[in-house]
XYZ file of C-alpha atoms in Angstrom:
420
model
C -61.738 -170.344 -115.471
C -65.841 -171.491 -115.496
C -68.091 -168.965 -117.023
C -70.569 -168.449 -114.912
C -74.577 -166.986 -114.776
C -75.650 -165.399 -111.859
C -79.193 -165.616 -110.676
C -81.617 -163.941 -108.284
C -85.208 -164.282 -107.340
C -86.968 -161.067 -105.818
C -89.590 -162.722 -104.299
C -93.172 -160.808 -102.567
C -91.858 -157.071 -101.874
C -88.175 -157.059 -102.252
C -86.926 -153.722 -103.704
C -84.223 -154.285 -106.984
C -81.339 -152.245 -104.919
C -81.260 -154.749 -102.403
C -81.454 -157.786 -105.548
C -78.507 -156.090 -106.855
C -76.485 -155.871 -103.851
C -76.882 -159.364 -103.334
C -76.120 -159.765 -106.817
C -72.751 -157.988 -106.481
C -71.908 -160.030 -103.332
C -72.819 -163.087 -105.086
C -70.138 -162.066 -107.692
C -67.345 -161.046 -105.573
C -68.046 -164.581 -104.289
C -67.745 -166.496 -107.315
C -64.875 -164.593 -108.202
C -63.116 -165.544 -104.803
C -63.815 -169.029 -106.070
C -62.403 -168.453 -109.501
C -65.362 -168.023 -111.930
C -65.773 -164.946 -114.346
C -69.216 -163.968 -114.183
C -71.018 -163.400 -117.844
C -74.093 -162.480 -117.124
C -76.542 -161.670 -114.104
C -80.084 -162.461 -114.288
C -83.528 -161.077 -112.186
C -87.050 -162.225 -111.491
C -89.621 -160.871 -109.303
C -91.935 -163.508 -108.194
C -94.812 -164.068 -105.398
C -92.909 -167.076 -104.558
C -90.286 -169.646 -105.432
C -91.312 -172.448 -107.946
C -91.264 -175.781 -106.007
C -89.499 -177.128 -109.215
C -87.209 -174.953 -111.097
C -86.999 -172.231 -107.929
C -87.743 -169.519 -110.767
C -90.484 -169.617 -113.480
C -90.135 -172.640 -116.121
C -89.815 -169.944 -118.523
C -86.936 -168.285 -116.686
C -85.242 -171.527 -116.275
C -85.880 -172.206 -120.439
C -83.890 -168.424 -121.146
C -81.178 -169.340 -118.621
C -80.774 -172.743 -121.229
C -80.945 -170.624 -124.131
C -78.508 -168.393 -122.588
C -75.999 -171.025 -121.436
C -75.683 -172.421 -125.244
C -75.640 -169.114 -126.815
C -72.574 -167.437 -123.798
C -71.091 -171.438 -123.762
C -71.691 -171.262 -119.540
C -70.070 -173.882 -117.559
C -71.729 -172.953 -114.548
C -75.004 -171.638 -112.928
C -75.298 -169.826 -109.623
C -78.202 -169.143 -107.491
C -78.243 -166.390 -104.969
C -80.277 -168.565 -102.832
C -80.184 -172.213 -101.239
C -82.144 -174.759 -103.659
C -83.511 -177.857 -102.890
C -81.953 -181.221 -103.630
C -85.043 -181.370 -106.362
C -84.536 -177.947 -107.575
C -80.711 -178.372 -108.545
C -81.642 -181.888 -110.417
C -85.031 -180.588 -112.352
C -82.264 -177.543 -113.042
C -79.843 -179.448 -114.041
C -81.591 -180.897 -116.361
C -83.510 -178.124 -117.822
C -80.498 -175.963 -118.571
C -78.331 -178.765 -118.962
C -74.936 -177.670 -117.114
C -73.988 -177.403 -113.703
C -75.856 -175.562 -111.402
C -74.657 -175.001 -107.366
C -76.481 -172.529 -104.967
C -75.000 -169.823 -102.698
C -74.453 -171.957 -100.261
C -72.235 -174.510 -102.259
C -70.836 -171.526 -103.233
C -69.321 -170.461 -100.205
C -68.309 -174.021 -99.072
C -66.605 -174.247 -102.466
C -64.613 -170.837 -101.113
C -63.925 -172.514 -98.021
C -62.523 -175.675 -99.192
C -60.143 -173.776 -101.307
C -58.659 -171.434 -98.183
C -58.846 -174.012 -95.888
C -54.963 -174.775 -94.852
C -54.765 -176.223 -91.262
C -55.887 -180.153 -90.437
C -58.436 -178.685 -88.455
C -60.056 -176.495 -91.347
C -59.822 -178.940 -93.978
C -61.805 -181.317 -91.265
C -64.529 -178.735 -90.508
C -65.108 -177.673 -94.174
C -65.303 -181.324 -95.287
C -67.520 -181.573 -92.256
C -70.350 -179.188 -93.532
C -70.038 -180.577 -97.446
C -70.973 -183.907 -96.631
C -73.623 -182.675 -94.724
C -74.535 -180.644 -97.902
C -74.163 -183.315 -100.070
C -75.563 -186.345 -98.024
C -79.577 -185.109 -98.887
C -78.785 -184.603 -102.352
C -77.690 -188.474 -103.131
C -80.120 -189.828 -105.069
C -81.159 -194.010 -105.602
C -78.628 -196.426 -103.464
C -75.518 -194.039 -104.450
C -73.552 -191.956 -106.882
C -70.191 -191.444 -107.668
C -68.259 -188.117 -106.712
C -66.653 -188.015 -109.890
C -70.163 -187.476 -112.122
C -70.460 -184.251 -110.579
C -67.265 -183.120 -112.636
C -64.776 -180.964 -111.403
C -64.216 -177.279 -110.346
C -66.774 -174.846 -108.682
C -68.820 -176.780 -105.776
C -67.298 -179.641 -106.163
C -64.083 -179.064 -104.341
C -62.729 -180.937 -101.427
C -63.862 -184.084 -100.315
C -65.759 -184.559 -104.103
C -61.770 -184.458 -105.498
C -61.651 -187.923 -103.846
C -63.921 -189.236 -106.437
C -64.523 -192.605 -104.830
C -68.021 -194.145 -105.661
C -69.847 -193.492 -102.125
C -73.197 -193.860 -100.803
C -75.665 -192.732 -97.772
C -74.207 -195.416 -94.886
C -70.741 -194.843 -96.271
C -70.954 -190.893 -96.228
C -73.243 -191.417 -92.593
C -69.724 -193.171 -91.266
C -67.197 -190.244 -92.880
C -69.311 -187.628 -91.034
C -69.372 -189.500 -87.899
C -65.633 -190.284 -87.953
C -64.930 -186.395 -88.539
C -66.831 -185.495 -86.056
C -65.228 -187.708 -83.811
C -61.494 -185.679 -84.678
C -63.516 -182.034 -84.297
C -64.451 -183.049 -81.001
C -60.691 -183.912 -80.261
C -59.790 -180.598 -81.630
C -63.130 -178.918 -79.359
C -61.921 -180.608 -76.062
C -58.080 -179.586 -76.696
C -59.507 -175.944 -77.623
C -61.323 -176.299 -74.284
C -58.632 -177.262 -72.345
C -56.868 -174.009 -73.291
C -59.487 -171.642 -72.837
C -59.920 -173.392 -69.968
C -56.220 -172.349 -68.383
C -56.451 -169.119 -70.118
C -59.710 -168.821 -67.878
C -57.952 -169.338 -65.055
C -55.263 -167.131 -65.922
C -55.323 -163.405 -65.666
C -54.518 -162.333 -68.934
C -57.997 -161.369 -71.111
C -58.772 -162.575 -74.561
C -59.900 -160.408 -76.905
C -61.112 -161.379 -80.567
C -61.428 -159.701 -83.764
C -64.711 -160.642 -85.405
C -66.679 -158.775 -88.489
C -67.749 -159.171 -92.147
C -65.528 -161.231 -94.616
C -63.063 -158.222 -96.281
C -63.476 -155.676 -93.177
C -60.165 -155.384 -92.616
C -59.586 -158.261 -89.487
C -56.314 -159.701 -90.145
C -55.191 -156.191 -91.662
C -55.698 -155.023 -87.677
C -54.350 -158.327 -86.253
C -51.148 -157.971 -87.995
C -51.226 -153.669 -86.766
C -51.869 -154.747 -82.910
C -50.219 -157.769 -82.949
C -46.920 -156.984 -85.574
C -47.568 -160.017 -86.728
C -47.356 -160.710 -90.568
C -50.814 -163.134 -90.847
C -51.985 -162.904 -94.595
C -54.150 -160.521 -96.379
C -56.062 -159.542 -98.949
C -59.413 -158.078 -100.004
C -60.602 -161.138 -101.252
C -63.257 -162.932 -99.386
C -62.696 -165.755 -96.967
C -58.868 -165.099 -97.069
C -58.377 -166.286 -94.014
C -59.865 -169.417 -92.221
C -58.039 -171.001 -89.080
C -57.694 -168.949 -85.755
C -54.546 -167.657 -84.313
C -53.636 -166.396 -81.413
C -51.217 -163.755 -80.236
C -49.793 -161.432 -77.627
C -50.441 -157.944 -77.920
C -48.314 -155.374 -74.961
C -48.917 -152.177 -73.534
C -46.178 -150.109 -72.538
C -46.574 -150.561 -68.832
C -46.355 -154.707 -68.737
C -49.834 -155.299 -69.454
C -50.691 -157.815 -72.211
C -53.865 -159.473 -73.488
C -53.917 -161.908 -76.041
C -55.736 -161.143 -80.010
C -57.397 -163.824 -81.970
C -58.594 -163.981 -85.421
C -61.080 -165.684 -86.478
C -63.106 -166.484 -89.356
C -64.656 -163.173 -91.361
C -68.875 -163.746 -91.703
C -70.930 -163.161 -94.322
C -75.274 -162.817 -94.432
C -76.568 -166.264 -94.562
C -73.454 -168.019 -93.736
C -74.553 -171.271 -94.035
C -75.777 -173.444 -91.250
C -73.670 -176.514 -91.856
C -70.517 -173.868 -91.582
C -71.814 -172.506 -88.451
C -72.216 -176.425 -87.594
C -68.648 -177.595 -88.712
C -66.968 -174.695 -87.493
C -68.092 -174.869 -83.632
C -64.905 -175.268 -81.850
C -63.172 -172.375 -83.778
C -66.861 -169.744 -83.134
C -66.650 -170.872 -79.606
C -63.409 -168.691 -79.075
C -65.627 -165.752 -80.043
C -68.271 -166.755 -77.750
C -65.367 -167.544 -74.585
C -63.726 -164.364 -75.570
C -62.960 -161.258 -72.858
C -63.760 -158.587 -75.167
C -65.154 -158.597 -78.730
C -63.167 -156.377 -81.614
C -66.466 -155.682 -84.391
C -64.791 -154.902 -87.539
C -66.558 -152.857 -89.915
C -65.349 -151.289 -93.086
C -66.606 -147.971 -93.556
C -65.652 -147.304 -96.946
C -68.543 -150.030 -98.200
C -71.972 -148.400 -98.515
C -73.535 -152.122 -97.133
C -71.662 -151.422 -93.950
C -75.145 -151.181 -92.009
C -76.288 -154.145 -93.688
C -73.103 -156.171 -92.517
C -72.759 -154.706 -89.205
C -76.484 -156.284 -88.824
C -75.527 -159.615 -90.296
C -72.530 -160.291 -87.797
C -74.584 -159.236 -84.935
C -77.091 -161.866 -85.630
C -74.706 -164.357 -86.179
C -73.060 -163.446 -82.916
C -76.763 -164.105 -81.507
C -77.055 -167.114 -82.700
C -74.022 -168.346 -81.453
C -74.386 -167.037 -78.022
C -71.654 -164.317 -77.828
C -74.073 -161.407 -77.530
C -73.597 -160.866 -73.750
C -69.701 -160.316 -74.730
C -68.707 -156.388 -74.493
C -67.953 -155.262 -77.915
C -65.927 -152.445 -79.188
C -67.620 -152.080 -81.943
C -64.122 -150.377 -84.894
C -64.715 -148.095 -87.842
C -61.934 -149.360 -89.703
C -60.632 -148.386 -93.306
C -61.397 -144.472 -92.689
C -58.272 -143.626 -95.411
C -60.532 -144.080 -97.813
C -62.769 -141.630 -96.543
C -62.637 -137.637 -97.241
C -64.001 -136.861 -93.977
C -61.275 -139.406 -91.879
C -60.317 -136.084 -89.491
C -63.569 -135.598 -88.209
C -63.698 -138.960 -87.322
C -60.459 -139.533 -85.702
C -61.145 -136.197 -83.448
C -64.628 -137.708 -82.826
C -62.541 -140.922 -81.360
C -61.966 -139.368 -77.948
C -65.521 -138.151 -77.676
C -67.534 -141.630 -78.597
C -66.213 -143.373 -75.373
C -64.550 -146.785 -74.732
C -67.540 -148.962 -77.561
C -66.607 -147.096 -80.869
C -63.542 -146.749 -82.322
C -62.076 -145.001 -85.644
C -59.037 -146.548 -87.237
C -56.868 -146.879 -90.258
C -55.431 -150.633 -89.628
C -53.271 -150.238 -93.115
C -52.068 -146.707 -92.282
C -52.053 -146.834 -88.348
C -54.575 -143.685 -88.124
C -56.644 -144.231 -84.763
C -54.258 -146.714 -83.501
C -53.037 -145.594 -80.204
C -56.257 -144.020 -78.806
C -57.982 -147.621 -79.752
C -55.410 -149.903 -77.674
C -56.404 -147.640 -75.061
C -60.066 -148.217 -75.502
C -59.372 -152.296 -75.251
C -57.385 -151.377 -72.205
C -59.791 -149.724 -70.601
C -62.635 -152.558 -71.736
C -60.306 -155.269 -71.061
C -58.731 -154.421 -67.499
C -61.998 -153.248 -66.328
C -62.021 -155.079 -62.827
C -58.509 -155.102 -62.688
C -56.689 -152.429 -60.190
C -52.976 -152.308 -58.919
C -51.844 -154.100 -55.980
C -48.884 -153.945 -54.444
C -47.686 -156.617 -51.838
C -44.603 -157.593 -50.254
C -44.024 -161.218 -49.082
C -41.764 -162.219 -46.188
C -39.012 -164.284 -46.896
C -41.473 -167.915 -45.617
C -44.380 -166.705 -48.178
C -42.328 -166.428 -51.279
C -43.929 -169.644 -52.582
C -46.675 -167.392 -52.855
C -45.268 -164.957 -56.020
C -45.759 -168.118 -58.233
C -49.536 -169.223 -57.393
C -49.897 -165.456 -57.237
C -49.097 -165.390 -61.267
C -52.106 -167.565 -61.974
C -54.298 -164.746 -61.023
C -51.941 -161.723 -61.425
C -50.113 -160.080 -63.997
C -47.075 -158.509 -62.297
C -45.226 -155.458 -63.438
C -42.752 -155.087 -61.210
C -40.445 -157.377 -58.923
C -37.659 -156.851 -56.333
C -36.017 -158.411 -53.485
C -35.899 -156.157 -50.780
C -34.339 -157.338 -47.624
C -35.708 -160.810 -46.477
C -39.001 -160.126 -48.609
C -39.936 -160.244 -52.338
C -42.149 -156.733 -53.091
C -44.566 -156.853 -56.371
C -46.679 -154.439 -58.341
C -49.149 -156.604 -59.793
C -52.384 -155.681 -61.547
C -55.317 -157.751 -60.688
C -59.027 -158.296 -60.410
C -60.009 -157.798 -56.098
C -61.945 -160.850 -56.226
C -59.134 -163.142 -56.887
C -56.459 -161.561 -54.585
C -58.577 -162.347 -50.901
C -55.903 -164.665 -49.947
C -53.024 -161.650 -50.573
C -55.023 -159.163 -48.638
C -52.377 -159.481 -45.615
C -49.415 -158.784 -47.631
C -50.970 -155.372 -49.020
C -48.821 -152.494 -48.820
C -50.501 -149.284 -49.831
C -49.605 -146.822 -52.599
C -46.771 -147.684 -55.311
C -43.427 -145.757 -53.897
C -40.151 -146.114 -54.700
C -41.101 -147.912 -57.881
């Protein structure tokens, strides 16, 4: 396990609380990555050195500290600049990555599917491809562990054209993978069936609540990043309604741009999405702070005109979790309380989706004569039907559907829903 030195910069008026919280984010990160953090280090400056990021005499302690605690590693809470990592590099004299490395470090190690490993090796290159220096450099003298995981274990001798044609042959598969994703979204589109996606702050609890909708067993745990590549699954209500749940990817503040580059195809199934599940854990005392974070990020990706239920989850951990499960009822359809590891807030929150989900949708039943009952099986590409039953020389459904799609079944409308 690398030792590791954790650094942050306050820079013009930031407060130390919010230099420590970042601090202790920055940890749990390099622990998810597998270093054991030694020591944490401040400065407050007006501004960033365009050199060493910090002071010169900062980056002289943080050498005198890496002999003295035998560091392997340096991390910066912030992104450096290919000339800031080399000048401190060679002023402290051991590795140094920045948070951004970081967290594609993180990624490369969860990444399990073809597509993940494609989109995380994807946004490294495009990390790494500034930070070559002269006509090339070989993988291998960056050493091995932290930030230099995935495609630096190749350790071939590579330079700029050769890197230039890796990216462009990558991006060539993820735009496979984008039109196939396409193509199902597409006839899930045209289908009646919403999708509805869990999205939120790495840790908050997503696949916890996929696995408590869905009772499906996708892994968890509380460390960061657990979970990378999508899935999709069907989630039932008792009276033959269904919807399908996807997870996706947890976020974090400053998620890095060449993630949010790589990872396209897998954010558009937020942005495509019916209804959006926000995840928030509201046992951490940041949850403000993260709530804002995924919001933005949901800006920037366009998904902010998607109706959100926005879910309180983890309240177990709370003393005050009755108040806030009898508050469920009263907060409407966009806030929900829930337990997803004890169930608490459960039922009354598949109701909520329900409600957000099948908005436009209203019962219809219809009976077709016996020379329109081609028309049951075109009708399930805009229906979802409950009930069936041959009655006679005619076929009689309950279906739920939205009005604007069901124009053409308008003259095989019977009213009301008897002798169902």
């Amino acid at each position: 396990m690398e030792k590791a030195i954790l650094v942050h910069l306050a820079i013009g008026q930031s407060v130390r609380r919010e230099a420590e919280e970042s601090l202790d984010e920055l940890a749990q990160l390099a622990a998810a990555a597998g270093a054991r953090v030694v020591e944490r280090v401040h400065q407050h400056r007006p501004k960033a050195s365009p050199r060493y990021f910090v002071g010169e005499g900062k980056a002289e302690d943080l050498a005198r500290r890496r002999e003295e605690l035998g560091v392997d590693l340096v991390i910066f809470d912030h992104n450096l600049s290919p000339t800031q990592q080399r000048s401190l590099e060679d002023k402290i004299g051991a590795k140094v990555i920045d948070r951004t490395q970081l967290i594609l470090d993180i990624f490369a190690q969860r990444a399990r599917s073809n597509e993940g490993k494609l989109q995380v090796e994807l946004a490294q290159l495009e990390y790494l491809l500034p930070r070559l220096t002269g006509k090339g450099v070989a993988l291998s003298r960056l050493g091995a562990g932290i930030g230099t995981r995935g495609p630096g274990e190749k350790k071939l001798e590579v330079d700029r054209r050769r890197i230039k044609d890796r990216i462009n042959r990558i991006e060539l598969e993820i735009e496979g993978i984008h039109k196939r994703r396409e193509s199902q979204r597409h006839g899930r589109r045209k289908g009646p069936v919403p999708t509805v996606s869990l999205v939120g702050y790495t840790s908050a609890g997503k696949s916890t609540l996929f696995n408590a909708l869905s009772g499906a067993q996708r892994f968890t745990s509380p460390a960061l990043f657990a979970t990378l590549d999508p899935v999709l699954r069907r989630v039932d209500f008792n009276d033959g309604l269904y919807f399908f749940l996807s997870d996706t990817v947890g976020f974090i503040r400053k998620l890095p741009v060449e993630l949010v580059t790589s990872f396209r195809a897998t954010l558009e199934e937020i942005r495509e999405a019916d209804v959006l599940l926000h995840v928030i854990d509201i046992s951490s005392p940041r949850a403000d702070e993260q709530a804002r974070s995924v919001d933005d990020i949901l800006a920037d990706i366009g998904a902010s005109d998607v109706p959100v239920i926005r879910v309180f989850n983890k309240i177990d951990l709370l003393s005050s979790k009755d108040d806030l499960l009898a508050r469920n009822a009263a907060v409407g359809d966009r806030l929900a309380y829930v337990s997803a590891r004890t169930g608490e807030g459960l039922p009354g929150f598949k109701a909520k989706i329900r409600n957000i989900a099948f908005r436009d949708f209203r019962p219809f039943h219809l009976r077709l004569p016996g020379d329109k009952r081609d028309l049951a099986s075109s009708l399930r590409r805009w229906a979802i039907v409950l009930k069936s039953r041959e009655n006679g020389d005619s076929s009689e459904l309950l279906v739920m559907a939205d009005s604007r799609f069901m124009i053409n079944y308008l003259p095989y409308l019977v009213e009301g829903e008897e002798n169902w």
